[in-house]
């Protein structure tokens, strides 16, 4: 007896016969590996500027073809995944517009959504079916060399449908991310940007600023690094993320990120006051409250 | 032929026949395990208030005897290691003063040195030989249950001799930390506190403040944690450190920690301005500089 005959309905997985992954970075490359493994991608064309990076994708079986020509790659594709940095998305899409099939689904993996979704909705109207998305997964590393198929498992993917989004395309993109192990949540693009500013963009600013401060002290002649312990290492790992990529994320989400930094600076100022004035009880309460977050992050 | 006869002089390891470890926490407990393993501790008496914690020390063979009476434990000890929180050091030492042998070496593992060394030098003068120390090692966990003998290997230990420090006692304490795998550096206590404020205390403030800010947003009804990724997890791990312990470290080193927070807030404000004004080139330069720290921290 097959599972279906036994009454266990097998959920139909999406099947994309021809997929163009434009930007074969950590996310695009990992998606190619994962979706291949899950059997939901047919032929995969990788698009990028670095030949070495594309060769890595070919060697590892993530892609079948490699090119630096996005317009050519998307011809006949039923799915186009935009994995380029957020600041490059619209120019990349503009170049491929004439080659897109009207029924093609275009989705992105950008870390900032509101300005991008507005631009791409506008740009792609009448050319293809656009679905904004953000698989919340990553490491401080980048490129196909850092890609791995398990990157998405158990993590959360946010999709940001707009009034212009085709429901059938949305459902297919949702099934794709589910097929590689993600929990998928629909969210307003503006709320996505507010949430990510706090849980991802602000932590990166905080880590870059700390590493920058230590670096400045060392440049001024104070020897610090030999005396560092575990805590600092965690920060420098986060601050090792690609500067060009994060500059673009910070500036594209500038209002939310700046608001987050401001609120954070006020909290630091308050802690500074409690420490300087030796107000131990209040200080301890603050630290206890902060510590309580961990239980929820870990679970 | 023995190594010595072959010309390879075997460095004499210190041998402490009777050791009292006052405060069997992560550091004290790990030292007991490591020094035991290195054959430099004879009989070890563990002192603490929690019976369960002491029992863990007995079970794991870290200590031979357990007591909550520091004064009794140090009778006949040639080495006393102070592993209690920094705020408890002087009161603990005061209680054991009448029982200390004049030749006994007393050393501490406190994360703040200048105020502590001044107090303990004064308090122990004529009672025992004091050497201020700080093995820079730790995790966010605490207690004997978190202790492990490899904690110190390859890490740095700072000793802070003062004009009152007996050179022979200093040499023996240095050999002890070397025996458990540490690089030992002598440093002025004030400089130690400035350095540790930057590489350890400030990173903890920064992590507590970020976790506190996210916690406050969640308490105000914004759902954030389900959308967090790796970066935030690193911070919440650091912010999971013992609040009472860190309150004491922050307030005991208040001038240096407050100065570090102030400088850090200014750097954040500068980043906030670059982000808000979209000054991408300068922003990228700042991020590149911050990132460059990693190579030195990792190496």
Short mmCIF file of C-alpha atoms in Angstrom, two decimals, chain B residues 44-266:
data_model
loop_
_atom_site.label_atom_id
_atom_site.label_comp_id
_atom_site.label_asym_id
_atom_site.label_seq_id
_atom_site.Cartn_x
_atom_site.Cartn_y
_atom_site.Cartn_z
CA UNK B 44 42.42 20.55 48.20
CA UNK B 45 39.76 22.01 50.48
CA UNK B 46 36.75 23.56 48.76
CA UNK B 47 34.89 26.34 50.52
CA UNK B 48 31.39 27.42 49.56
CA UNK B 49 27.87 28.03 50.77
CA UNK B 50 26.03 25.66 48.45
CA UNK B 51 26.24 22.07 49.63
CA UNK B 52 25.14 20.75 46.23
CA UNK B 53 27.94 22.68 44.55
CA UNK B 54 30.54 21.35 47.00
CA UNK B 55 29.23 17.82 46.55
CA UNK B 56 29.69 18.21 42.81
CA UNK B 57 33.32 19.17 43.53
CA UNK B 58 33.82 16.09 45.73
CA UNK B 59 32.15 13.76 43.24
CA UNK B 60 34.26 15.02 40.35
CA UNK B 61 37.46 14.73 42.38
CA UNK B 62 38.17 18.46 42.22
CA UNK B 63 38.41 18.70 46.02
CA UNK B 64 39.13 16.34 48.93
CA UNK B 65 37.22 18.19 51.63
CA UNK B 66 34.28 20.56 51.62
CA UNK B 67 33.25 23.18 54.13
CA UNK B 68 31.42 26.48 54.43
CA UNK B 69 33.98 27.75 56.97
CA UNK B 70 36.71 29.71 55.19
CA UNK B 71 38.59 30.45 58.42
CA UNK B 72 38.89 26.75 59.25
CA UNK B 73 39.74 25.79 55.67
CA UNK B 74 42.82 28.00 55.39
CA UNK B 75 44.54 26.66 58.54
CA UNK B 76 47.78 25.08 57.37
CA UNK B 77 47.15 25.98 53.70
CA UNK B 78 50.21 27.08 51.72
CA UNK B 79 47.93 28.43 48.96
CA UNK B 80 44.58 30.15 49.26
CA UNK B 81 42.73 30.91 46.01
CA UNK B 82 39.96 33.50 46.31
CA UNK B 83 37.30 32.57 43.77
CA UNK B 84 34.33 34.41 45.26
CA UNK B 85 32.61 37.33 43.47
CA UNK B 86 34.65 40.54 43.54
CA UNK B 87 32.26 42.27 45.95
CA UNK B 88 32.73 39.51 48.55
CA UNK B 89 36.52 39.28 48.48
CA UNK B 90 37.41 41.61 51.34
CA UNK B 91 34.80 40.32 53.77
CA UNK B 92 35.84 36.73 53.04
CA UNK B 93 39.50 37.61 53.63
CA UNK B 94 38.70 39.49 56.82
CA UNK B 95 37.05 36.36 58.22
CA UNK B 96 40.08 34.18 57.50
CA UNK B 97 42.80 36.60 58.68
CA UNK B 98 43.46 35.02 62.12
CA UNK B 99 43.82 31.53 60.57
CA UNK B 100 46.29 32.34 57.79
CA UNK B 101 49.89 31.20 58.06
CA UNK B 102 52.35 34.10 57.58
CA UNK B 103 54.04 32.19 54.76
CA UNK B 104 50.79 31.31 53.01
CA UNK B 105 50.24 32.68 49.52
CA UNK B 106 46.83 34.24 48.92
CA UNK B 107 45.82 34.95 45.34
CA UNK B 108 42.53 35.95 43.75
CA UNK B 109 40.87 35.56 40.35
CA UNK B 110 38.81 38.76 40.37
CA UNK B 111 37.90 40.52 37.10
CA UNK B 112 38.58 43.96 38.59
CA UNK B 113 41.97 44.60 40.10
CA UNK B 114 42.89 48.13 41.23
CA UNK B 115 40.43 48.58 44.13
CA UNK B 116 40.72 44.93 45.12
CA UNK B 117 44.52 44.84 45.12
CA UNK B 118 44.64 48.02 47.20
CA UNK B 119 42.21 46.56 49.76
CA UNK B 120 43.76 43.10 49.94
CA UNK B 121 47.36 44.38 50.05
CA UNK B 122 46.35 46.48 53.03
CA UNK B 123 44.26 43.82 54.70
CA UNK B 124 46.76 40.97 54.29
CA UNK B 125 49.93 42.91 55.20
CA UNK B 126 51.66 40.98 57.98
CA UNK B 127 49.19 38.07 57.66
CA UNK B 128 50.11 36.36 54.39
CA UNK B 129 51.68 36.98 50.96
CA UNK B 130 49.12 38.39 48.53
CA UNK B 131 49.33 38.23 44.71
CA UNK B 132 46.55 39.79 42.64
CA UNK B 133 45.58 37.79 39.56
CA UNK B 134 43.00 37.43 36.83
CA UNK B 135 42.89 34.34 34.63
CA UNK B 136 41.01 35.67 31.58
CA UNK B 137 38.78 32.72 30.89
CA UNK B 138 35.16 31.94 31.42
CA UNK B 139 31.86 31.09 29.85
CA UNK B 140 28.40 32.49 30.51
CA UNK B 141 27.79 29.57 32.88
CA UNK B 142 28.73 29.44 36.52
CA UNK B 143 29.28 27.03 39.40
CA UNK B 144 31.22 23.79 39.81
CA UNK B 145 28.81 22.08 37.41
CA UNK B 146 30.13 24.29 34.60
CA UNK B 147 33.80 23.78 35.55
CA UNK B 148 36.23 21.94 33.29
CA UNK B 149 39.98 21.51 33.46
CA UNK B 150 40.72 22.77 29.95
CA UNK B 151 39.14 26.18 30.61
CA UNK B 152 42.51 27.93 30.91
CA UNK B 153 44.50 26.31 28.13
CA UNK B 154 46.02 28.83 25.72
CA UNK B 155 44.35 31.79 27.44
CA UNK B 156 45.98 34.75 29.12
CA UNK B 157 46.37 35.32 32.87
CA UNK B 158 47.18 38.79 34.18
CA UNK B 159 49.04 39.15 37.48
CA UNK B 160 49.10 42.60 39.06
CA UNK B 161 52.07 42.80 41.44
CA UNK B 162 52.31 45.91 43.62
CA UNK B 163 55.31 47.29 45.53
CA UNK B 164 54.14 45.13 48.44
CA UNK B 165 54.15 41.87 46.48
CA UNK B 166 56.67 39.22 47.53
CA UNK B 167 58.65 38.20 44.38
CA UNK B 168 58.87 34.55 45.42
CA UNK B 169 55.10 34.39 45.91
CA UNK B 170 54.59 36.08 42.53
CA UNK B 171 56.83 33.49 40.85
CA UNK B 172 54.93 30.60 42.42
CA UNK B 173 51.55 31.96 41.37
CA UNK B 174 52.90 32.52 37.87
CA UNK B 175 54.08 28.89 37.71
CA UNK B 176 50.67 27.70 38.87
CA UNK B 177 48.81 29.38 36.01
CA UNK B 178 51.47 28.29 33.53
CA UNK B 179 51.05 24.72 34.76
CA UNK B 180 47.37 24.81 33.74
CA UNK B 181 48.24 26.11 30.28
CA UNK B 182 48.03 29.90 30.54
CA UNK B 183 50.26 32.64 29.17
CA UNK B 184 51.01 34.87 32.17
CA UNK B 185 51.49 38.62 31.85
CA UNK B 186 52.36 41.06 34.66
CA UNK B 187 50.50 44.33 34.47
CA UNK B 188 49.77 47.39 36.53
CA UNK B 189 46.36 46.94 38.20
CA UNK B 190 45.01 50.23 36.83
CA UNK B 191 45.98 49.29 33.29
CA UNK B 192 44.37 45.87 33.75
CA UNK B 193 41.10 47.57 34.66
CA UNK B 194 41.25 49.87 31.64
CA UNK B 195 42.00 46.98 29.28
CA UNK B 196 39.36 44.66 30.71
CA UNK B 197 36.77 47.45 30.65
CA UNK B 198 37.18 47.51 26.87
CA UNK B 199 37.60 43.82 25.98
CA UNK B 200 35.25 42.28 28.52
CA UNK B 201 33.13 44.64 30.62
CA UNK B 202 31.98 46.86 27.73
CA UNK B 203 31.02 43.88 25.52
CA UNK B 204 28.89 42.60 28.39
CA UNK B 205 27.17 45.98 28.86
CA UNK B 206 26.56 46.14 25.11
CA UNK B 207 25.03 42.67 25.05
CA UNK B 208 22.87 43.27 28.14
CA UNK B 209 21.64 46.56 26.65
CA UNK B 210 20.70 44.93 23.34
CA UNK B 211 18.93 42.02 25.00
CA UNK B 212 17.22 44.56 27.28
CA UNK B 213 16.02 46.63 24.33
CA UNK B 214 14.60 43.61 22.50
CA UNK B 215 12.99 42.44 25.72
CA UNK B 216 11.38 45.87 26.22
CA UNK B 217 9.98 45.84 22.66
CA UNK B 218 8.53 42.40 23.24
CA UNK B 219 7.07 43.47 26.59
CA UNK B 220 5.41 46.34 24.69
CA UNK B 221 3.73 43.80 22.42
CA UNK B 222 6.05 43.65 19.40
CA UNK B 223 6.75 40.04 18.42
CA UNK B 224 10.46 39.85 17.59
CA UNK B 225 12.11 36.66 18.82
CA UNK B 226 10.56 34.30 16.22
CA UNK B 227 12.32 36.37 13.54
CA UNK B 228 15.76 36.43 15.12
CA UNK B 229 18.81 34.91 13.49
CA UNK B 230 22.36 34.02 14.49
CA UNK B 231 23.57 37.49 15.45
CA UNK B 232 21.02 38.00 18.19
CA UNK B 233 21.68 34.55 19.64
CA UNK B 234 25.36 35.39 20.19
CA UNK B 235 24.34 38.49 22.13
CA UNK B 236 21.79 36.78 24.28
CA UNK B 237 24.37 34.15 25.18
CA UNK B 238 26.68 36.86 26.53
CA UNK B 239 23.71 38.55 28.22
CA UNK B 240 22.91 35.26 29.97
CA UNK B 241 25.88 35.80 32.30
CA UNK B 242 25.18 36.04 36.05
CA UNK B 243 23.57 39.46 36.71
CA UNK B 244 24.78 39.77 40.33
CA UNK B 245 28.35 38.98 39.34
CA UNK B 246 28.35 41.49 36.50
CA UNK B 247 26.61 44.19 38.50
CA UNK B 248 29.53 43.95 40.94
CA UNK B 249 32.17 44.00 38.19
CA UNK B 250 30.55 46.99 36.47
CA UNK B 251 30.20 49.02 39.65
CA UNK B 252 33.63 48.11 41.04
CA UNK B 253 35.24 49.22 37.76
CA UNK B 254 32.74 52.03 37.28
CA UNK B 255 35.05 54.79 36.04
CA UNK B 256 36.62 52.71 33.29
CA UNK B 257 33.35 51.03 32.30
CA UNK B 258 31.46 54.35 32.19
CA UNK B 259 34.23 55.89 30.07
CA UNK B 260 34.08 52.90 27.70
CA UNK B 261 30.28 53.16 27.36
CA UNK B 262 30.53 56.90 26.68
CA UNK B 263 33.09 56.41 23.90
CA UNK B 264 31.02 53.59 22.48
CA UNK B 265 27.82 55.66 22.50
CA UNK B 266 29.60 58.38 20.55
#
